XYZ file of N, CA and C in Angstrom:
828
model
N 5.032 -34.783 -108.509
C 5.446 -33.937 -109.424
C 4.668 -32.529 -109.145
N 5.219 -31.355 -108.740
C 4.695 -30.152 -108.430
C 4.748 -29.381 -109.698
N 3.203 -29.047 -110.000
C 3.280 -28.349 -111.213
C 2.365 -26.967 -111.285
N 2.768 -25.927 -111.773
C 2.132 -24.709 -111.659
C 0.681 -24.793 -112.176
N 0.267 -25.590 -112.894
C -1.035 -25.563 -113.596
C -2.042 -26.457 -112.600
N -1.252 -27.238 -111.622
C -2.311 -28.138 -110.838
C -2.104 -27.621 -109.284
N -0.941 -27.188 -108.882
C -0.655 -26.691 -107.371
C -1.273 -25.410 -107.136
N -1.980 -25.215 -106.164
C -2.404 -23.826 -105.880
C -1.260 -23.033 -105.518
N -1.083 -21.681 -105.890
C -0.032 -20.934 -105.693
C 1.267 -21.228 -106.069
N 1.458 -22.314 -106.838
C 2.491 -22.961 -107.505
C 3.082 -21.948 -108.290
N 2.197 -21.236 -109.110
C 2.661 -20.601 -110.100
C 3.409 -19.320 -109.560
N 2.903 -18.713 -108.765
C 3.341 -17.637 -108.009
C 4.738 -18.034 -107.480
N 4.939 -18.872 -106.803
C 6.264 -19.503 -106.374
C 7.167 -19.641 -107.313
N 6.833 -20.193 -108.361
C 7.750 -20.516 -109.610
C 8.180 -19.207 -110.223
N 7.479 -18.229 -110.208
C 7.688 -16.748 -110.550
C 8.744 -16.176 -109.714
N 8.414 -16.545 -108.551
C 9.543 -15.808 -107.511
C 10.673 -16.349 -107.590
N 10.880 -17.665 -107.664
C 12.031 -18.412 -107.753
C 12.905 -18.026 -109.039
N 11.986 -17.840 -110.244
C 12.692 -17.466 -111.476
C 13.327 -15.989 -111.190
N 12.754 -15.328 -110.513
C 13.361 -13.663 -110.561
C 14.311 -13.741 -109.409
N 14.279 -14.589 -108.556
C 15.355 -14.767 -107.348
C 16.530 -15.268 -108.091
N 16.457 -16.260 -109.040
C 17.562 -16.669 -109.828
C 18.197 -15.640 -110.785
N 17.258 -14.954 -111.274
C 17.661 -13.830 -112.420
C 18.588 -13.001 -111.464
N 18.061 -12.526 -110.623
C 19.031 -11.393 -109.571
C 20.357 -12.110 -108.968
N 20.132 -13.288 -108.479
C 21.570 -13.672 -108.146
C 22.371 -14.279 -109.157
N 21.991 -14.542 -110.237
C 22.913 -14.946 -111.325
C 23.705 -13.523 -112.239
N 22.977 -12.401 -112.123
C 23.405 -11.194 -112.840
C 24.007 -10.573 -111.935
N 25.337 -10.015 -112.110
C 26.142 -9.417 -111.326
C 25.545 -8.029 -111.343
N 25.145 -7.221 -112.126
C 24.586 -5.929 -112.114
C 23.450 -5.709 -111.071
N 22.428 -6.873 -111.266
C 21.168 -6.828 -110.462
C 21.566 -7.074 -109.004
N 22.343 -8.030 -108.954
C 22.874 -8.472 -107.532
C 23.425 -7.228 -106.819
N 24.371 -6.427 -107.567
C 25.110 -5.553 -106.839
C 23.914 -4.241 -106.381
N 22.945 -4.063 -107.510
C 21.811 -3.090 -107.184
C 21.028 -3.405 -105.837
N 20.978 -4.863 -105.890
C 19.980 -5.362 -104.802
C 20.548 -5.202 -103.392
N 22.048 -5.446 -103.504
C 22.727 -5.559 -102.163
C 22.919 -4.124 -101.825
N 22.762 -3.282 -102.663
C 22.924 -1.606 -102.082
C 21.597 -1.010 -101.805
N 20.647 -1.306 -102.574
C 19.314 -0.582 -102.397
C 18.101 -1.398 -102.390
N 18.535 -2.859 -102.336
C 17.019 -3.760 -101.947
C 16.313 -3.722 -103.156
N 15.025 -4.238 -102.855
C 14.004 -4.557 -104.091
C 13.469 -3.237 -104.816
N 13.664 -2.108 -103.958
C 13.387 -0.640 -104.515
C 14.077 -0.223 -105.420
N 15.315 -0.527 -105.377
C 16.324 -0.336 -105.942
C 16.402 -1.034 -107.631
N 16.046 -2.237 -107.517
C 15.343 -3.141 -108.769
C 14.396 -2.413 -109.474
N 13.413 -2.071 -108.737
C 12.154 -1.563 -109.275
C 12.532 -0.142 -110.066
N 13.326 0.536 -109.321
C 13.665 1.898 -109.578
C 14.499 2.029 -110.888
N 15.364 1.102 -111.046
C 16.107 0.649 -112.488
C 15.706 0.420 -113.475
N 14.145 0.050 -113.132
C 13.383 -0.529 -114.493
C 13.666 -1.787 -115.035
N 13.982 -2.643 -113.862
C 14.325 -3.924 -114.621
C 13.221 -4.964 -114.415
N 12.133 -4.356 -114.154
C 10.771 -5.457 -114.300
C 10.585 -6.437 -113.295
N 10.890 -6.181 -112.020
C 10.777 -7.210 -111.072
C 9.626 -7.265 -110.477
N 8.377 -7.350 -111.066
C 7.167 -7.155 -110.560
C 6.831 -8.082 -109.368
N 7.165 -9.343 -109.748
C 6.571 -10.660 -108.751
C 8.155 -10.884 -108.087
N 8.526 -10.262 -106.984
C 9.775 -10.506 -106.508
C 9.649 -10.574 -105.069
N 10.444 -11.450 -104.420
C 10.785 -11.456 -103.223
C 12.183 -11.507 -102.678
N 12.565 -11.335 -101.543
C 13.782 -11.122 -101.382
C 14.616 -12.712 -101.806
N 15.661 -12.762 -102.481
C 16.119 -13.920 -103.183
C 16.699 -14.757 -102.123
N 17.385 -14.198 -101.027
C 17.940 -15.082 -100.047
C 17.003 -15.413 -98.938
N 15.834 -14.949 -98.768
C 14.856 -15.239 -97.912
C 13.989 -16.559 -98.639
N 13.689 -16.193 -99.884
C 13.120 -17.169 -100.634
C 13.966 -18.455 -100.668
N 14.991 -18.585 -100.874
C 15.726 -19.858 -101.070
C 16.256 -20.459 -99.714
N 16.360 -19.639 -98.835
C 16.201 -20.070 -97.505
C 15.103 -20.886 -96.971
N 13.909 -20.101 -97.156
C 12.446 -20.986 -96.965
C 12.349 -22.057 -97.799
N 12.812 -22.205 -98.986
C 12.834 -23.162 -99.997
C 13.491 -24.264 -99.350
N 14.830 -24.031 -98.873
C 15.598 -25.333 -98.611
C 15.120 -25.747 -97.233
N 14.547 -24.840 -96.343
C 13.956 -25.137 -95.186
C 12.843 -26.331 -95.216
N 11.928 -25.839 -96.330
C 11.039 -26.665 -96.591
C 11.174 -27.931 -97.086
N 12.396 -28.325 -97.824
C 12.818 -29.408 -98.380
C 13.522 -30.155 -96.991
N 13.443 -29.680 -95.838
C 14.277 -30.330 -94.850
C 15.596 -30.842 -95.196
N 16.255 -30.013 -95.922
C 17.698 -30.399 -96.136
C 17.721 -31.557 -97.135
N 16.858 -31.713 -97.997
C 16.694 -33.003 -98.844
C 17.156 -32.494 -100.249
N 17.355 -31.400 -100.435
C 17.386 -30.879 -101.931
C 18.708 -31.378 -102.607
N 19.588 -31.998 -101.844
C 20.781 -32.458 -102.277
C 20.768 -34.212 -102.308
N 19.599 -34.581 -102.151
C 19.644 -35.942 -102.499
C 19.790 -36.841 -101.068
N 19.756 -36.143 -99.971
C 19.834 -36.816 -98.629
C 18.601 -37.538 -98.224
N 18.621 -38.142 -97.022
C 17.582 -39.115 -96.697
C 17.235 -38.551 -95.210
N 16.075 -37.983 -94.823
C 15.621 -37.670 -93.502
C 15.429 -38.845 -92.682
N 15.616 -38.580 -91.660
C 15.515 -39.796 -90.566
C 14.042 -40.230 -90.139
N 13.684 -41.514 -90.169
C 12.172 -41.767 -89.760
C 12.197 -41.970 -88.183
N 10.812 -41.611 -87.776
C 10.467 -41.551 -86.423
C 9.172 -42.247 -86.402
N 9.118 -43.447 -85.475
C 8.095 -43.840 -85.387
C 7.396 -43.473 -84.254
N 8.104 -42.915 -83.245
C 7.223 -42.586 -82.158
C 6.657 -41.137 -82.434
N 5.439 -40.909 -81.711
C 4.779 -39.678 -81.930
C 4.069 -39.352 -80.565
N 4.416 -38.029 -80.354
C 3.922 -37.356 -78.754
C 2.615 -37.386 -78.678
N 2.013 -37.449 -77.635
C 0.735 -37.340 -77.364
C 0.227 -35.985 -77.127
N -0.983 -35.786 -77.582
C -1.550 -34.506 -77.679
C -1.622 -33.737 -75.959
N -1.784 -32.615 -75.789
C -2.089 -31.820 -74.568
C -3.594 -31.963 -74.506
N -4.176 -32.050 -73.186
C -5.445 -31.997 -72.972
C -5.800 -30.767 -72.122
N -6.943 -30.130 -72.289
C -7.366 -29.084 -71.424
C -8.517 -29.279 -70.558
N -8.580 -28.821 -69.441
C -9.598 -29.237 -68.412
C -9.957 -27.893 -67.906
N -11.305 -27.699 -67.746
C -11.804 -26.590 -66.810
C -11.918 -26.737 -65.486
N -11.111 -26.240 -64.787
C -11.040 -26.393 -63.113
C -11.802 -25.222 -62.402
N -13.040 -25.742 -62.050
C -13.922 -24.642 -61.401
C -13.356 -24.626 -59.740
N -13.162 -23.527 -59.176
C -12.624 -23.148 -57.983
C -13.740 -22.096 -57.403
N -14.115 -22.090 -56.119
C -14.798 -20.947 -55.514
C -13.626 -20.042 -54.760
N -14.322 -19.176 -54.273
C -13.372 -17.841 -53.937
C -12.604 -18.277 -52.754
N -12.797 -19.003 -52.045
C -11.901 -19.512 -50.796
C -10.749 -20.256 -51.352
N -11.220 -21.092 -52.189
C -9.964 -22.158 -53.019
C -9.080 -21.210 -53.830
N -9.574 -20.149 -54.516
C -8.684 -19.550 -55.245
C -7.858 -18.675 -54.343
N -8.107 -18.165 -53.303
C -7.438 -17.287 -52.635
C -6.382 -17.959 -51.610
N -6.793 -19.193 -51.093
C -5.935 -19.597 -50.161
C -5.364 -21.061 -50.572
N -5.708 -21.387 -51.953
C -5.266 -22.545 -52.444
C -6.067 -23.740 -52.008
N -5.701 -25.115 -52.608
C -6.487 -26.116 -52.096
C -6.062 -27.442 -53.115
N -5.917 -28.502 -52.388
C -5.574 -29.764 -53.048
C -6.970 -30.393 -53.300
N -7.108 -30.966 -54.610
C -8.228 -31.212 -55.315
C -8.096 -32.553 -56.193
N -9.091 -33.449 -56.150
C -9.107 -34.673 -57.001
C -9.982 -34.393 -57.978
N -9.544 -34.666 -59.331
C -10.414 -34.193 -60.390
C -10.363 -35.577 -61.260
N -11.512 -35.830 -62.153
C -11.134 -36.981 -62.903
C -11.438 -36.431 -64.415
N -10.613 -36.856 -65.019
C -10.147 -36.546 -66.428
C -10.417 -37.706 -67.509
N -10.570 -37.561 -68.618
C -10.804 -38.545 -69.777
C -9.777 -38.051 -70.608
N -8.842 -39.225 -71.096
C -7.775 -39.069 -71.877
C -7.662 -40.363 -72.623
N -6.758 -40.410 -73.758
C -6.389 -41.485 -74.632
C -5.171 -42.233 -73.868
N -5.297 -43.456 -73.702
C -4.223 -44.262 -73.092
C -3.879 -45.359 -73.873
N -2.721 -45.853 -73.767
C -2.226 -47.184 -74.682
C -3.112 -48.200 -74.446
N -3.651 -48.775 -75.786
C -4.491 -49.960 -75.841
C -3.945 -51.066 -75.186
N -4.682 -51.884 -74.342
C -3.819 -53.037 -73.642
C -4.268 -54.067 -74.538
N -4.978 -54.168 -75.363
C -5.357 -55.147 -76.196
C -4.208 -55.614 -77.244
N -3.658 -54.517 -78.103
C -2.558 -54.612 -78.752
C -1.106 -54.094 -78.184
N -1.433 -53.801 -76.966
C 0.072 -53.309 -76.288
C 0.231 -52.079 -77.042
N -0.418 -51.303 -77.562
C -0.073 -49.982 -77.986
C 0.562 -49.950 -79.189
N 0.407 -51.168 -80.010
C 1.060 -51.049 -81.347
C -0.004 -50.818 -82.385
N -1.515 -51.015 -82.184
C -2.346 -50.656 -83.128
C -2.449 -51.721 -84.238
N -1.965 -52.828 -83.707
C -2.122 -54.129 -85.035
C -2.713 -55.055 -84.126
N -3.816 -55.891 -84.827
C -4.484 -56.790 -84.454
C -3.540 -58.048 -83.752
N -3.866 -58.352 -82.666
C -3.020 -59.511 -81.973
C -3.030 -60.747 -82.799
N -1.674 -61.418 -82.822
C -1.559 -62.350 -83.786
C -1.195 -62.055 -85.327
N -1.232 -61.005 -85.703
C -1.022 -60.610 -86.827
C 0.387 -59.909 -86.757
N 0.965 -60.101 -88.212
C 2.515 -59.246 -88.339
C 2.309 -58.214 -89.293
N 3.035 -57.109 -88.974
C 2.845 -56.036 -89.935
C 3.812 -56.540 -91.256
N 3.333 -55.634 -92.331
C 3.922 -55.795 -94.029
C 4.420 -54.446 -94.215
N 5.241 -54.692 -95.245
C 5.840 -53.326 -95.878
C 4.859 -52.738 -96.576
N 4.888 -51.346 -96.249
C 3.864 -50.284 -96.788
C 4.135 -50.415 -98.263
N 3.249 -50.695 -99.034
C 3.193 -50.345 -100.644
C 3.451 -49.101 -101.050
N 2.767 -48.115 -100.430
C 2.843 -46.850 -100.892
C 4.413 -46.235 -100.908
N 5.089 -46.695 -99.878
C 6.473 -46.093 -99.851
C 7.526 -46.937 -99.662
N 7.343 -48.401 -99.772
C 8.334 -49.430 -100.024
C 9.000 -49.587 -98.639
N 8.178 -49.283 -97.494
C 8.802 -49.469 -96.235
C 9.598 -48.296 -95.791
N 9.963 -47.402 -96.518
C 10.688 -46.097 -96.085
C 10.032 -45.066 -95.042
N 8.573 -45.135 -95.142
C 7.993 -44.335 -94.133
C 7.960 -42.689 -94.787
N 8.434 -42.764 -96.100
C 8.381 -41.401 -96.756
C 8.351 -41.376 -98.154
N 7.703 -40.423 -98.664
C 7.540 -40.397 -100.009
C 8.151 -39.132 -100.606
N 8.665 -39.020 -101.776
C 9.248 -37.979 -102.515
C 8.254 -37.134 -103.610
N 8.209 -35.914 -103.410
C 7.806 -34.919 -104.372
C 8.847 -34.127 -104.961
N 8.912 -34.087 -106.324
C 9.871 -33.404 -106.919
C 9.219 -32.348 -107.603
N 10.207 -30.895 -107.807
C 9.891 -29.691 -108.430
C 10.677 -29.304 -109.115
N 10.512 -28.964 -110.650
C 11.368 -28.491 -111.385
C 11.461 -26.985 -111.345
N 12.827 -26.196 -111.267
C 12.995 -24.989 -111.187
C 14.069 -24.558 -112.064
N 14.138 -23.140 -112.301
C 15.285 -22.858 -113.108
C 16.797 -23.302 -112.724
N 16.700 -23.702 -111.324
C 18.118 -24.006 -110.980
C 18.133 -25.809 -111.034
N 16.972 -26.426 -111.496
C 17.164 -27.568 -111.434
C 15.900 -28.348 -110.796
N 16.186 -29.756 -110.620
C 14.731 -30.502 -109.892
C 15.292 -30.536 -108.456
N 14.266 -30.216 -107.680
C 14.438 -30.150 -106.084
C 13.430 -31.288 -105.816
N 14.003 -32.109 -104.913
C 12.950 -33.109 -104.193
C 12.474 -32.927 -102.868
N 11.427 -32.900 -102.329
C 10.791 -32.780 -101.031
C 10.584 -34.194 -100.423
N 11.053 -34.589 -99.371
C 10.576 -35.670 -98.624
C 9.457 -35.532 -97.692
N 8.291 -36.329 -97.717
C 7.205 -35.947 -96.915
C 6.799 -37.457 -96.495
N 6.331 -37.405 -94.888
C 5.899 -38.382 -94.338
C 4.578 -39.142 -95.378
N 4.789 -40.292 -95.396
C 3.962 -41.393 -96.057
C 2.734 -41.361 -95.398
N 1.496 -40.956 -96.047
C 0.218 -40.834 -95.489
C -0.491 -42.165 -95.138
N 0.146 -43.388 -96.054
C -0.437 -44.565 -96.081
C -0.157 -45.218 -94.735
N 1.051 -45.173 -94.186
C 1.562 -45.734 -93.132
C 1.830 -44.990 -92.020
N 1.679 -43.438 -92.153
C 2.053 -42.545 -91.057
C 3.512 -42.492 -90.810
N 4.298 -42.957 -91.560
C 5.758 -42.828 -91.547
C 6.447 -43.951 -90.774
N 5.568 -45.082 -90.675
C 6.025 -46.222 -89.866
C 6.721 -47.100 -91.101
N 6.336 -47.058 -92.150
C 6.933 -48.033 -93.132
C 6.151 -49.318 -93.143
N 5.254 -49.502 -92.313
C 4.605 -50.772 -92.146
C 3.095 -50.496 -92.058
N 2.363 -51.429 -92.509
C 0.760 -51.472 -92.625
C 0.505 -52.765 -91.971
N -0.662 -52.697 -91.257
C -1.024 -54.061 -90.435
C -2.387 -54.130 -90.246
N -3.129 -55.422 -89.915
C -4.429 -55.410 -89.649
C -4.686 -54.589 -88.382
N -5.650 -53.694 -88.558
C -6.056 -52.701 -87.091
C -6.535 -53.605 -86.173
N -6.189 -53.183 -84.877
C -6.536 -53.869 -83.832
C -8.029 -53.616 -83.570
N -9.071 -54.634 -83.266
C -10.422 -54.489 -83.022
C -10.778 -53.444 -82.007
N -9.939 -53.368 -81.032
C -10.261 -52.373 -79.756
C -10.282 -51.176 -80.121
N -8.909 -50.753 -80.587
C -8.623 -49.399 -80.716
C -8.740 -49.079 -82.214
N -8.912 -49.604 -83.190
C -9.183 -49.263 -84.513
C -7.828 -49.111 -85.250
N -6.735 -49.369 -84.871
C -5.475 -49.036 -85.262
C -5.037 -47.964 -84.769
N -5.411 -47.189 -83.948
C -4.883 -45.783 -83.228
C -4.155 -46.165 -82.229
N -3.892 -47.283 -81.822
C -3.042 -47.678 -80.663
C -3.297 -46.917 -79.307
N -4.620 -46.537 -79.135
C -4.924 -45.928 -77.942
C -6.357 -45.915 -77.999
N -6.890 -46.006 -76.530
C -8.489 -45.863 -76.372
C -8.573 -44.881 -75.307
N -9.748 -44.401 -75.095
C -10.155 -43.320 -74.220
C -10.427 -43.963 -72.903
N -9.929 -43.480 -71.755
C -10.144 -43.849 -70.610
C -10.281 -42.736 -69.399
N -11.125 -43.114 -68.418
C -11.073 -42.078 -67.440
C -10.147 -42.194 -66.226
N -9.661 -41.174 -65.512
C -8.517 -41.265 -64.555
C -8.722 -40.106 -63.549
N -8.707 -40.483 -62.247
C -8.715 -39.598 -61.324
C -7.309 -39.151 -60.849
N -7.032 -38.073 -60.664
C -5.716 -37.435 -60.365
C -5.859 -36.451 -59.272
N -4.911 -36.319 -58.248
C -4.938 -35.236 -57.430
C -3.744 -34.013 -57.683
N -4.098 -32.876 -57.346
C -3.405 -31.775 -57.936
C -3.499 -30.866 -56.619
N -2.357 -29.959 -56.651
C -2.568 -29.035 -55.748
C -2.508 -27.710 -56.464
N -3.549 -26.976 -56.083
C -3.763 -25.436 -56.602
C -3.336 -24.691 -55.785
N -1.996 -23.675 -56.311
C -1.516 -22.749 -55.411
C -2.577 -21.431 -55.020
N -2.186 -20.702 -53.902
C -2.858 -19.761 -53.465
C -2.813 -18.511 -54.411
N -3.872 -17.721 -54.495
C -3.719 -16.213 -55.259
C -4.028 -16.601 -56.735
N -4.504 -17.741 -57.346
C -4.774 -17.818 -58.699
C -6.067 -17.295 -59.192
N -6.148 -16.579 -60.377
C -7.311 -15.804 -60.984
C -7.994 -16.812 -61.758
N -9.107 -16.161 -62.030
C -10.123 -16.684 -63.025
C -9.516 -16.587 -64.356
N -9.266 -17.828 -65.061
C -8.520 -17.781 -66.465
C -6.918 -18.055 -66.308
N -6.613 -18.239 -65.124
C -5.103 -18.825 -64.926
C -4.924 -19.958 -65.470
N -3.567 -20.351 -66.063
C -3.333 -21.684 -66.550
C -2.333 -22.295 -65.671
N -2.851 -23.552 -65.326
C -1.890 -24.627 -64.611
C -1.483 -25.847 -65.475
N -0.316 -26.282 -65.312
C 0.140 -27.241 -66.171
C 0.672 -28.502 -65.571
N 0.117 -29.658 -65.710
C 0.488 -30.836 -64.955
C 1.321 -31.857 -66.273
N 2.343 -32.025 -65.918
C 3.229 -32.743 -66.857
C 2.881 -34.155 -67.030
N 2.909 -34.669 -68.368
C 2.735 -36.042 -68.441
C 1.342 -36.757 -68.342
N 0.411 -35.788 -67.845
C -0.889 -36.263 -67.612
C -2.171 -36.055 -69.013
N -1.545 -35.743 -70.053
C -2.501 -35.636 -71.244
C -2.428 -36.769 -72.052
N -2.678 -36.858 -73.191
C -3.044 -38.089 -73.951
C -1.671 -38.890 -74.225
N -1.665 -40.162 -74.231
C -0.642 -40.943 -74.209
C -0.185 -41.075 -75.812
N 1.422 -40.938 -76.045
C 1.906 -41.054 -77.291
C 1.608 -42.228 -78.034
N 2.005 -42.181 -79.339
C 1.982 -43.642 -80.261
C 3.194 -44.211 -80.171
N 3.149 -45.549 -80.057
C 4.412 -46.427 -80.318
C 5.773 -45.666 -79.480
N 5.445 -45.644 -78.061
C 6.519 -45.126 -77.308
C 6.850 -43.727 -77.209
N 5.915 -42.816 -77.984
C 6.071 -41.583 -77.862
C 5.740 -40.923 -76.403
N 6.312 -39.757 -76.095
C 5.996 -39.165 -74.722
C 4.364 -38.753 -74.678
N 4.008 -38.720 -73.665
C 2.456 -38.358 -73.344
C 2.380 -36.860 -73.375
N 1.265 -36.344 -73.422
C 1.178 -34.670 -73.621
C 1.015 -34.365 -72.137
N 0.822 -33.060 -72.153
C 0.466 -32.476 -70.766
C -1.003 -32.108 -70.622
N -1.353 -31.985 -69.362
C -2.567 -31.595 -68.800
C -2.650 -30.090 -68.506
N -3.214 -29.338 -69.164
C -3.388 -27.900 -69.110
C -4.823 -27.541 -68.191
N -4.747 -26.908 -67.203
C -5.901 -26.470 -66.444
C -6.187 -25.075 -66.596
N -7.329 -24.764 -66.865
C -7.684 -23.432 -67.090
C -8.893 -23.280 -65.730
N -8.680 -22.255 -65.195
C -9.047 -22.140 -63.858
C -10.416 -21.093 -64.128
N -11.725 -21.450 -63.408
C -12.940 -20.624 -63.425
C -13.306 -20.107 -62.111
N -13.287 -19.080 -61.757
C -13.839 -18.625 -60.446
C -15.394 -18.499 -60.064
N -15.927 -19.241 -59.567
C -17.475 -19.359 -59.189
C -18.014 -19.079 -57.872
N -18.976 -18.429 -57.643
C -19.607 -18.260 -56.336
C -20.867 -19.579 -56.465
N -20.793 -20.550 -55.820
C -21.659 -21.515 -56.122
C -23.071 -21.371 -55.541
N -24.197 -21.848 -56.352
C -25.372 -21.577 -56.135
C -25.875 -20.017 -55.905
N -25.093 -19.121 -56.638
C -25.424 -17.537 -56.232
C -25.755 -16.843 -57.683
N -26.158 -17.668 -58.614
C -26.488 -17.456 -59.892
C -28.176 -17.242 -60.031
N -28.618 -17.141 -61.175
C -30.022 -16.913 -61.507
C -30.677 -18.175 -61.289
N -31.959 -18.198 -60.942
C -32.869 -19.251 -60.707
C -32.610 -20.228 -61.811
N -32.958 -21.500 -61.823
C -33.056 -22.265 -62.883
C -34.441 -22.338 -63.441
N -34.699 -22.553 -64.771
C -35.703 -22.211 -65.396
C -36.830 -23.495 -64.838
N -38.072 -23.180 -64.308
C -39.077 -23.919 -63.906
C -38.703 -24.654 -62.412
N -37.407 -23.971 -62.059
C -36.920 -24.621 -60.479
C -36.592 -23.396 -59.956
N -37.519 -22.698 -59.249
C -37.310 -21.319 -58.725
C -36.483 -21.435 -57.452
N -36.710 -22.683 -56.961
C -35.720 -23.150 -55.554
C -34.497 -23.246 -55.649
N -33.957 -23.320 -57.013
C -32.546 -23.878 -57.563
C -31.875 -22.701 -58.093
N -30.591 -22.427 -57.871
C -29.841 -21.560 -58.532
C -28.733 -21.997 -59.156
N -28.106 -21.814 -60.226
C -27.150 -21.766 -60.707
C -25.664 -21.167 -60.167
N -24.589 -21.498 -60.677
C -23.459 -20.701 -60.216
C -23.216 -19.337 -60.773
N -22.632 -18.415 -59.976
C -22.287 -17.114 -60.508
C -20.933 -17.205 -60.729
N -20.752 -16.869 -62.079
C -19.019 -16.538 -62.694
C -18.414 -15.186 -62.087
N -17.588 -14.904 -61.592
C -17.195 -13.839 -61.129
C -15.660 -13.438 -61.451
N -15.373 -12.272 -61.628
C -14.160 -11.633 -61.676
C -13.842 -10.602 -60.779
N -13.025 -10.791 -59.731
C -12.770 -9.977 -58.550
C -11.494 -9.114 -58.871
N -11.737 -7.787 -58.776
C -10.602 -6.605 -58.840
C -10.555 -6.312 -57.153
N -9.590 -6.190 -56.661
C -9.398 -5.597 -55.538
C -8.340 -4.382 -55.598
N -9.053 -3.283 -55.120
C -8.403 -1.942 -55.047
C -7.882 -1.763 -53.756
N -6.477 -1.310 -53.779
C -5.721 -1.147 -52.572
C -5.786 0.384 -52.449
N -6.347 1.033 -51.431
C -6.291 2.519 -51.421
C -4.718 3.142 -50.997
N -4.494 4.126 -51.455
C -3.217 4.872 -51.276
C -3.190 5.780 -50.261
N -4.379 6.289 -49.969
C -4.414 7.092 -48.903
C -5.672 7.133 -48.093
N -5.670 6.940 -46.653
C -6.816 6.840 -45.860
C -7.299 8.029 -45.020
N -8.436 8.145 -44.946
C -8.836 9.173 -44.081
C -8.927 8.616 -42.558
N -9.065 9.539 -41.661
C -9.010 9.105 -40.383
C -10.238 8.012 -40.109
N -11.469 8.148 -40.784
C -12.460 7.580 -40.562
C -12.065 6.115 -41.044
N -11.718 6.057 -42.334
C -11.492 4.786 -42.934
C -10.356 4.153 -42.281
N -9.316 4.797 -41.726
C -8.487 3.933 -41.098
C -9.033 3.250 -39.640
N -9.807 4.128 -39.140
C -10.457 3.401 -37.956
C -11.308 2.280 -38.309
N -12.213 2.218 -39.308
C -12.866 1.073 -39.916
C -12.068 0.098 -40.113
N -10.989 0.102 -40.839
C -10.183 -1.040 -41.113
C -9.345 -1.576 -39.685
N -9.130 -0.652 -38.627
C -8.497 -1.263 -37.495
C -9.628 -1.880 -36.886
N -10.825 -1.586 -36.833
C -12.033 -2.373 -36.383
C -12.053 -3.550 -36.889
N -12.195 -3.751 -38.028
C -12.207 -4.863 -38.940
C -11.106 -5.822 -38.509
N -9.956 -5.114 -38.317
C -8.706 -6.156 -37.983
C -8.992 -6.927 -36.414
N -9.382 -6.160 -35.643
C -9.781 -6.578 -34.274
C -10.848 -7.566 -34.322
N -11.696 -7.419 -35.068
C -12.866 -8.403 -35.122
C -12.238 -9.788 -35.863
N -11.104 -9.611 -36.730
C -10.981 -10.609 -37.111
C -9.565 -11.157 -36.249
N -9.413 -10.732 -35.186
C -8.056 -10.982 -34.286
C -6.798 -11.078 -34.824
N -6.933 -10.151 -35.754
C -5.476 -9.940 -36.685
C -4.959 -8.535 -36.228
N -3.605 -8.396 -36.156
C -2.963 -7.374 -35.835
C -3.167 -6.301 -37.039
N -3.536 -5.169 -36.840
C -3.596 -4.107 -37.953
C -2.253 -3.686 -38.350
N -2.255 -3.157 -39.632
C -1.061 -2.806 -40.172
C -0.527 -1.426 -39.742
N 0.740 -1.337 -39.481
C 1.227 -0.320 -38.951
C 1.786 0.775 -40.067
N 0.715 1.332 -40.703
C 0.813 2.252 -41.797
C 0.903 3.618 -41.427
N 1.738 4.458 -41.699
C 1.834 5.712 -41.597
C 1.529 6.528 -42.469
N 0.593 6.143 -43.430
C -0.082 7.009 -44.212
C -1.725 7.500 -43.744
């Protein structure tokens, strides 16, 4: 039961519900609100101090109830999707400019092989959850001026499965264990430091048949061994993190054009036929 005296913020919410009900049930006040909004009600001296848009308020209320205000039953879902993983991918300048195929090692949660991803100790059978009676959900009621509304929430004791069991000794009931895996990936040419790349299905495994998460790669551009000397190891240097900004000149002087053409010849590349 939700009580204004015990739930944080509940008293204010009850005031808003009461005021909204007062507006919706009074033809005069509703007419004023339809024409002038909240300011019209306050200007008319109707004492709507703690007031929200009544339509938005009730819409949010019913959304929060998950459509359960009229005594329905929400569907149960045993499967839970896996979380995404974030990996910091270090690239040198050449790899960032031209692209590269790399093999990296990641650590992620995979389905426990001992319990086959069930989370239960092998040889044991699950039993009905005593907290929710096997429904996977519990009901919380709130009394308002419009009557009693019921909100259905996932049971915290069983996580919405409706069952409890002796946890697996390997995974502790999580149904997943942390393992390392090597994967190959292709980095496209032209990535910048801070770019995001996504590899579908290479994140943490889901629970009870849920889809796995994704692997999110965050690129960092470095110049290897070009940083400051390491403490007490002057012959060794760290990496230099860089952010490259290339400015393309809009106009070239004769001398600048000559230097660029010389550079192109040195690289055995055909110079650009620019008229500027």
